[in-house]
Short mmCIF file of C-alpha atoms and ligand atoms in Angstrom, two decimals:
data_model
loop_
_atom_site.label_atom_id
_atom_site.label_comp_id
_atom_site.label_asym_id
_atom_site.label_seq_id
_atom_site.Cartn_x
_atom_site.Cartn_y
_atom_site.Cartn_z
CA UNK A 1 63.77 71.62 75.80
CA UNK A 2 65.03 70.25 79.12
CA UNK A 3 68.60 70.85 80.23
CA UNK A 4 70.92 67.89 79.63
CA UNK A 5 72.68 66.38 82.65
CA UNK A 6 75.97 66.07 80.82
CA UNK A 7 77.51 67.84 77.88
CA UNK A 8 80.16 66.19 75.75
CA UNK A 9 82.16 68.23 73.23
CA UNK A 10 85.47 67.98 71.46
CA UNK A 11 88.27 69.02 73.76
CA UNK A 12 88.49 72.81 73.59
CA UNK A 13 91.50 75.12 73.16
CA UNK A 14 92.22 78.46 74.80
CA UNK A 15 93.27 81.04 72.23
CA UNK A 16 94.50 83.55 74.81
CA UNK A 17 96.15 82.62 78.13
CA UNK A 18 98.73 84.10 80.48
CA UNK A 19 100.61 81.27 82.14
CA UNK A 20 103.36 83.46 83.69
CA UNK A 21 106.67 82.01 84.81
CA UNK A 22 108.39 80.60 87.90
CA UNK A 23 106.16 79.92 90.91
CA UNK A 24 103.05 81.35 89.23
CA UNK A 25 103.57 79.07 86.22
CA UNK A 26 103.93 76.12 88.59
CA UNK A 27 100.68 77.09 90.30
CA UNK A 28 98.60 77.89 87.21
CA UNK A 29 99.64 75.89 84.16
CA UNK A 30 97.92 72.74 85.32
CA UNK A 31 94.56 74.49 85.51
CA UNK A 32 94.71 75.55 81.87
CA UNK A 33 95.98 72.12 80.81
CA UNK A 34 93.14 70.38 82.65
CA UNK A 35 90.56 72.19 80.54
CA UNK A 36 92.29 72.80 77.23
CA UNK A 37 94.34 70.80 74.72
CA UNK A 38 96.23 73.82 73.43
CA UNK A 39 96.63 77.40 74.51
CA UNK A 40 98.02 80.50 72.87
CA UNK A 41 100.57 81.69 75.39
CA UNK A 42 100.86 85.41 75.97
CA UNK A 43 104.42 86.71 75.81
CA UNK A 44 104.15 89.58 78.32
CA UNK A 45 106.76 88.22 80.73
CA UNK A 46 109.40 90.44 82.27
CA UNK A 47 111.44 90.70 80.08
CA UNK A 48 109.01 89.99 77.22
CA UNK A 49 109.35 87.03 74.85
CA UNK A 50 110.81 88.65 71.72
CA UNK A 51 113.20 86.06 70.31
CA UNK A 52 112.79 82.52 69.00
CA UNK A 53 115.30 81.29 71.59
CA UNK A 54 113.35 82.84 74.44
CA UNK A 55 110.12 81.31 73.16
CA UNK A 56 111.68 77.85 72.89
CA UNK A 57 113.00 78.09 76.48
CA UNK A 58 109.65 79.36 77.76
CA UNK A 59 107.83 76.56 75.95
CA UNK A 60 110.15 74.03 77.67
CA UNK A 61 109.39 75.54 81.07
CA UNK A 62 105.66 75.33 80.38
CA UNK A 63 105.95 71.73 79.24
CA UNK A 64 107.87 70.86 82.40
CA UNK A 65 105.13 72.47 84.53
CA UNK A 66 102.44 70.16 83.13
CA UNK A 67 102.47 66.32 83.44
CA UNK A 68 102.99 64.76 80.02
CA UNK A 69 99.76 62.71 80.24
CA UNK A 70 97.71 65.91 80.03
CA UNK A 71 98.72 66.09 76.35
CA UNK A 72 98.87 69.86 76.55
CA UNK A 73 100.44 71.92 73.78
CA UNK A 74 101.56 75.50 74.38
CA UNK A 75 101.39 77.65 71.23
CA UNK A 76 103.95 80.41 71.45
CA UNK A 77 103.68 84.09 70.48
CA UNK A 78 106.17 86.86 69.87
CA UNK A 79 105.84 90.15 71.78
CA UNK A 80 106.11 92.95 69.23
CA UNK A 81 108.27 95.94 70.12
CA UNK A 82 109.17 99.01 68.06
CA UNK A 83 112.36 97.16 67.14
CA UNK A 84 110.63 93.88 66.09
CA UNK A 85 112.87 92.03 63.66
CA UNK A 86 111.03 90.87 60.51
CA UNK A 87 113.58 88.10 59.92
CA UNK A 88 113.20 86.75 63.47
CA UNK A 89 109.43 86.66 63.05
CA UNK A 90 109.59 84.81 59.74
CA UNK A 91 112.23 82.35 60.99
CA UNK A 92 110.28 81.51 64.17
CA UNK A 93 107.11 80.91 62.17
CA UNK A 94 108.91 78.76 59.61
CA UNK A 95 110.58 76.74 62.38
CA UNK A 96 107.18 76.05 63.95
CA UNK A 97 107.88 78.06 67.14
CA UNK A 98 105.69 81.13 66.74
CA UNK A 99 102.04 80.65 66.02
CA UNK A 100 101.31 84.38 66.11
CA UNK A 101 102.65 87.75 67.25
CA UNK A 102 101.11 89.98 69.88
CA UNK A 103 100.58 93.70 69.58
CA UNK A 104 100.46 95.52 72.90
CA UNK A 105 100.13 99.23 72.35
CA UNK A 106 102.78 100.64 74.73
CA UNK A 107 101.42 101.16 78.27
CA UNK A 108 97.96 99.76 77.41
CA UNK A 109 98.07 97.06 80.11
CA UNK A 110 100.18 94.77 82.36
CA UNK A 111 103.79 94.43 81.18
CA UNK A 112 103.24 96.45 78.03
CA UNK A 113 105.97 99.02 78.68
CA UNK A 114 108.00 97.52 75.83
CA UNK A 115 104.98 97.55 73.54
CA UNK A 116 104.52 99.38 70.26
CA UNK A 117 104.45 103.18 70.28
CA UNK A 118 103.30 103.63 66.67
CA UNK A 119 102.12 101.23 63.95
CA UNK A 120 104.67 102.79 61.60
CA UNK A 121 107.42 101.23 63.69
CA UNK A 122 106.20 97.68 63.02
CA UNK A 123 105.17 98.07 59.37
CA UNK A 124 108.07 95.91 58.15
CA UNK A 125 107.39 93.30 60.81
CA UNK A 126 103.73 93.13 59.78
CA UNK A 127 104.72 92.81 56.12
CA UNK A 128 106.89 89.82 57.05
CA UNK A 129 104.00 88.29 58.94
CA UNK A 130 101.67 88.79 56.00
CA UNK A 131 104.12 86.91 53.82
CA UNK A 132 104.47 83.90 56.08
CA UNK A 133 100.81 83.79 57.13
CA UNK A 134 101.36 84.64 60.78
CA UNK A 135 98.33 86.14 62.55
CA UNK A 136 98.55 89.37 64.55
CA UNK A 137 96.91 89.23 67.98
CA UNK A 138 95.77 92.61 69.13
CA UNK A 139 95.20 94.15 72.53
CA UNK A 140 92.72 96.65 71.13
CA UNK A 141 92.80 99.70 73.40
CA UNK A 142 93.80 103.26 72.61
CA UNK A 143 96.57 104.49 74.89
CA UNK A 144 96.00 108.23 74.75
CA UNK A 145 95.35 109.02 78.44
CA UNK A 146 92.74 111.59 77.33
CA UNK A 147 90.50 108.82 76.04
CA UNK A 148 87.97 107.62 78.60
CA UNK A 149 88.80 104.09 79.81
CA UNK A 150 85.38 102.84 78.71
CA UNK A 151 85.89 104.19 75.17
CA UNK A 152 89.39 102.86 74.57
CA UNK A 153 88.36 99.81 72.58
CA UNK A 154 86.05 101.69 70.23
CA UNK A 155 88.59 104.45 69.66
CA UNK A 156 91.33 101.92 68.93
CA UNK A 157 89.21 100.23 66.26
CA UNK A 158 88.58 103.49 64.50
CA UNK A 159 91.97 105.17 64.85
CA UNK A 160 94.40 102.24 64.77
CA UNK A 161 92.96 98.92 63.65
CA UNK A 162 90.91 100.06 60.65
CA UNK A 163 93.94 101.83 59.04
CA UNK A 164 96.18 98.91 59.92
CA UNK A 165 93.89 96.43 58.13
CA UNK A 166 93.92 98.67 55.03
CA UNK A 167 97.67 98.96 55.10
CA UNK A 168 98.23 95.21 55.46
CA UNK A 169 95.49 93.58 53.39
CA UNK A 170 96.97 90.08 53.68
CA UNK A 171 97.35 90.11 57.44
CA UNK A 172 95.10 87.90 59.58
CA UNK A 173 94.16 89.56 62.85
CA UNK A 174 92.56 88.49 66.10
CA UNK A 175 90.86 91.18 68.08
CA UNK A 176 91.35 89.78 71.53
CA UNK A 177 89.03 89.85 74.54
CA UNK A 178 86.33 91.91 72.85
CA UNK A 179 84.34 93.93 75.37
CA UNK A 180 82.03 96.09 73.27
CA UNK A 181 79.29 95.96 70.65
CA UNK A 182 81.67 98.04 68.53
CA UNK A 183 84.24 95.21 68.74
CA UNK A 184 81.61 92.63 67.75
CA UNK A 185 80.49 94.69 64.77
CA UNK A 186 84.05 95.33 63.68
CA UNK A 187 84.79 91.60 63.61
CA UNK A 188 81.52 90.87 61.81
CA UNK A 189 82.40 93.46 59.18
CA UNK A 190 85.75 91.82 58.49
CA UNK A 191 84.89 88.15 58.80
CA UNK A 192 87.41 85.92 57.04
CA UNK A 193 90.55 87.78 57.94
CA UNK A 194 89.50 88.88 61.43
CA UNK A 195 88.73 86.75 64.45
CA UNK A 196 87.51 87.83 67.84
CA UNK A 197 88.03 86.09 71.18
CA UNK A 198 85.66 86.47 74.10
CA UNK A 199 86.43 85.77 77.78
CA UNK A 200 84.16 84.02 80.29
CA UNK A 201 84.25 87.02 82.61
CA UNK A 202 83.18 89.57 80.02
CA UNK A 203 80.22 87.30 79.24
CA UNK A 204 79.33 87.05 82.94
CA UNK A 205 79.19 90.55 84.34
CA UNK A 206 79.06 94.20 83.38
CA UNK A 207 80.93 97.15 84.85
CA UNK A 208 78.55 97.52 87.78
CA UNK A 209 80.01 94.34 89.30
CA UNK A 210 83.40 95.99 89.74
CA UNK A 211 81.85 98.46 92.17
CA UNK A 212 79.07 96.44 93.82
CA UNK A 213 79.21 97.16 97.54
CA UNK A 214 82.73 98.61 97.24
CA UNK A 215 85.67 98.32 94.89
CA UNK A 216 86.28 94.70 93.93
CA UNK A 217 89.76 94.15 92.55
CA UNK A 218 89.13 90.58 91.48
CA UNK A 219 86.67 91.86 88.87
CA UNK A 220 89.21 94.28 87.42
CA UNK A 221 90.89 93.46 84.16
CA UNK A 222 91.81 95.22 80.93
CA UNK A 223 89.97 95.92 78.76
CA UNK A 224 87.64 96.77 81.61
CA UNK A 225 84.07 95.37 81.57
CA UNK A 226 81.60 97.74 79.93
CA UNK A 227 77.88 98.51 80.14
CA UNK A 228 75.22 95.78 80.09
CA UNK A 229 74.34 96.45 76.43
CA UNK A 230 77.88 95.51 75.49
CA UNK A 231 77.85 92.33 77.56
CA UNK A 232 74.63 91.34 75.78
CA UNK A 233 76.25 91.94 72.39
CA UNK A 234 79.13 89.68 73.43
CA UNK A 235 76.74 86.95 74.48
CA UNK A 236 74.92 87.17 71.15
CA UNK A 237 78.20 87.02 69.23
CA UNK A 238 79.64 84.08 71.17
CA UNK A 239 76.48 81.99 70.78
CA UNK A 240 75.67 83.07 67.22
CA UNK A 241 77.53 80.31 65.42
CA UNK A 242 79.57 82.89 63.49
CA UNK A 243 82.96 81.16 63.05
CA UNK A 244 84.80 84.47 63.52
CA UNK A 245 84.17 84.30 67.29
CA UNK A 246 86.07 81.86 69.46
CA UNK A 247 87.18 81.09 72.96
CA UNK A 248 90.01 82.98 74.65
CA UNK A 249 89.91 83.04 78.43
CA UNK A 250 92.52 85.77 79.05
CA UNK A 251 93.21 83.94 82.31
CA UNK A 252 95.67 86.34 83.91
CA UNK A 253 96.81 85.35 87.39
CA UNK A 254 98.17 87.85 89.88
CA UNK A 255 98.77 87.03 93.54
CA UNK A 256 96.05 88.38 95.82
CA UNK A 257 98.39 90.88 97.50
CA UNK A 258 99.11 92.61 94.16
CA UNK A 259 95.40 93.01 93.42
CA UNK A 260 94.17 93.89 96.91
CA UNK A 261 96.17 97.10 97.29
CA UNK A 262 96.14 100.81 96.50
CA UNK A 263 97.05 100.29 92.81
CA UNK A 264 95.95 96.76 92.03
CA UNK A 265 96.94 94.79 88.93
CA UNK A 266 94.55 94.11 86.08
CA UNK A 267 93.80 90.48 85.38
CA UNK A 268 91.38 87.71 86.29
CA UNK A 269 92.38 84.13 87.01
CA UNK A 270 89.62 82.06 85.47
CA UNK A 271 91.43 78.91 84.28
CA UNK A 272 89.88 76.53 86.87
CA UNK A 273 86.35 77.59 85.99
CA UNK A 274 86.49 78.63 82.36
CA UNK A 275 84.55 75.88 80.58
CA UNK A 276 82.01 75.72 83.42
CA UNK A 277 81.29 79.44 83.09
CA UNK A 278 81.12 79.35 79.28
CA UNK A 279 78.69 76.40 79.51
CA UNK A 280 76.53 78.39 81.95
CA UNK A 281 76.41 81.36 79.59
CA UNK A 282 75.56 79.19 76.60
CA UNK A 283 72.84 77.45 78.61
CA UNK A 284 71.33 80.77 79.69
CA UNK A 285 71.33 81.85 76.04
CA UNK A 286 69.68 78.53 75.07
CA UNK A 287 72.60 77.84 72.81
CA UNK A 288 74.43 74.85 74.32
CA UNK A 289 74.44 73.35 70.82
CA UNK A 290 76.78 76.19 69.77
CA UNK A 291 79.33 75.71 72.55
CA UNK A 292 81.46 73.20 70.67
CA UNK A 293 81.86 75.49 67.67
CA UNK A 294 82.90 78.42 69.84
CA UNK A 295 85.18 76.43 72.14
CA UNK A 296 86.63 73.69 69.96
CA UNK A 297 86.10 74.31 66.22
CA UNK A 298 86.22 78.00 65.25
CA UNK A 299 89.66 78.71 66.74
CA UNK A 300 91.47 75.81 65.02
CA UNK A 301 89.79 76.71 61.77
CA UNK A 302 91.02 80.30 62.00
CA UNK A 303 94.56 79.17 62.72
CA UNK A 304 94.51 76.40 60.07
CA UNK A 305 95.01 73.67 62.72
CA UNK A 306 93.06 70.44 63.12
CA UNK A 307 90.32 70.30 65.77
CA UNK A 308 91.07 68.02 68.71
CA UNK A 309 89.86 64.44 68.47
CA UNK A 310 89.45 63.76 72.21
CA UNK A 311 86.31 64.86 74.03
CA UNK A 312 85.48 66.35 77.42
CA UNK A 313 82.31 65.96 79.43
CA UNK A 314 80.79 68.65 81.59
CA UNK A 315 78.30 67.72 84.31
CA UNK A 316 75.19 69.71 85.06
CA UNK A 317 75.72 70.21 88.78
CA UNK A 318 76.75 73.25 90.82
CA UNK A 319 80.25 74.52 90.16
CA UNK A 320 82.90 72.98 92.38
CA UNK A 321 86.02 75.09 92.33
CA UNK A 322 88.36 76.48 95.00
CA UNK A 323 88.09 80.08 96.11
CA UNK A 324 91.84 80.44 95.72
CA UNK A 325 94.91 78.40 94.84
CA UNK A 326 98.23 78.51 96.67
CA UNK A 327 101.47 79.55 95.01
CA UNK A 328 104.24 77.06 95.84
CA UNK A 329 107.24 78.19 97.91
CA UNK A 330 105.66 81.00 99.95
CA UNK A 331 102.46 82.20 101.55
CA UNK A 332 100.85 83.80 98.49
CA UNK A 333 97.68 82.75 96.79
CA UNK A 334 95.66 83.58 93.69
CA UNK A 335 91.91 84.23 93.86
CA UNK A 336 89.86 82.18 91.41
CA UNK A 337 87.16 83.92 89.39
CA UNK A 338 83.64 83.15 90.58
CA UNK A 339 80.77 85.03 88.90
CA UNK A 340 78.17 86.58 91.19
CA UNK A 341 75.49 84.51 89.49
CA UNK A 342 75.23 80.72 89.96
CA UNK A 343 77.13 78.36 87.68
CA UNK A 344 75.41 75.03 87.21
CA UNK A 345 78.21 73.16 85.52
CA UNK A 346 81.11 71.17 86.84
CA UNK A 347 84.04 69.48 85.19
O1 DOR B 401 93.65 92.34 82.58
C1 DOR B 401 94.62 92.07 81.93
N1 DOR B 401 95.66 91.36 82.44
N2 DOR B 401 94.69 92.48 80.68
C2 DOR B 401 95.80 92.34 79.92
O2 DOR B 401 95.80 92.77 78.80
C3 DOR B 401 97.04 91.76 80.51
C4 DOR B 401 96.70 90.87 81.59
C5 DOR B 401 97.91 90.48 82.44
O3 DOR B 401 98.94 90.13 81.88
O4 DOR B 401 97.79 90.52 83.67
ZN1 ZN B 402 95.61 88.94 77.98
#
């Protein structure tokens, strides 16, 4: 079968995005809105988004950062802390503000210091979410510093997520940014109540890329990329047609100075290239016919939302995207993700 010169699919959504705030929001929001109709907005601001009022204000700031004709809809999430209030969760869901709540195990990643120290502390909150049908979005990494960084996802599934699913049988869960075959298998074993998102970068490279020719901070994110066998498992899952797997970019901008330093931040800014990179991966896997399901249908179905009616068209020509974007009001910039391997799609 020859490669098509264009690819038209329903407009996709991003089920996991960090849009930040202030100058970074001004620099980045547009790039997500250009590609996606809706995005699940991560709440790991400083301070985190824990109340309905904070989420409403943040949603307004996001809407102001994107021209209205983009027709972009931010879907807000609540950052769970040990003190998460079940009533606030239920109220925000019923008022149409929260779409989901996010579990960051404390100290697992960027801005997770206020995260959850033990699942016992949020049992009441999770019961409230079960009742109102509010999905739990999970950063699935064990936080015990003794656990090897490359094993943290697998250990979390075994020690934390499996017991949590048993304890809350009515809770829908998204295992976010899966990076391992273990993660894929865990989602497959719980299809129906469990979804799994997959990023463009975890589909594009394995852990060798982080160290190729020296340490490369713009390939560093959490969960960290794993061995090649895991990347291949992710590629099989994303292109399989299994509705449990859907798109979540985990676009996570940090200014270049905070990544290119002695203790650089985790996070990859992929919003300007996301659909182009996904299309490349699906083409390499000879599964372009599955891209629409992964990018535009499976996510809405999981969340009980309608799929978008508009369409986008990708062009089969070499990727055109800037190396970096400038942050307004200063001299800082954000490096844009570019895989080491060629991308033959533009947008
Ligand atoms: O690499 C990451 N960056 N992983 C996360 O979980 C958080 C994110 C961020 O906010 O920068
Ligand atoms: Zn994230």
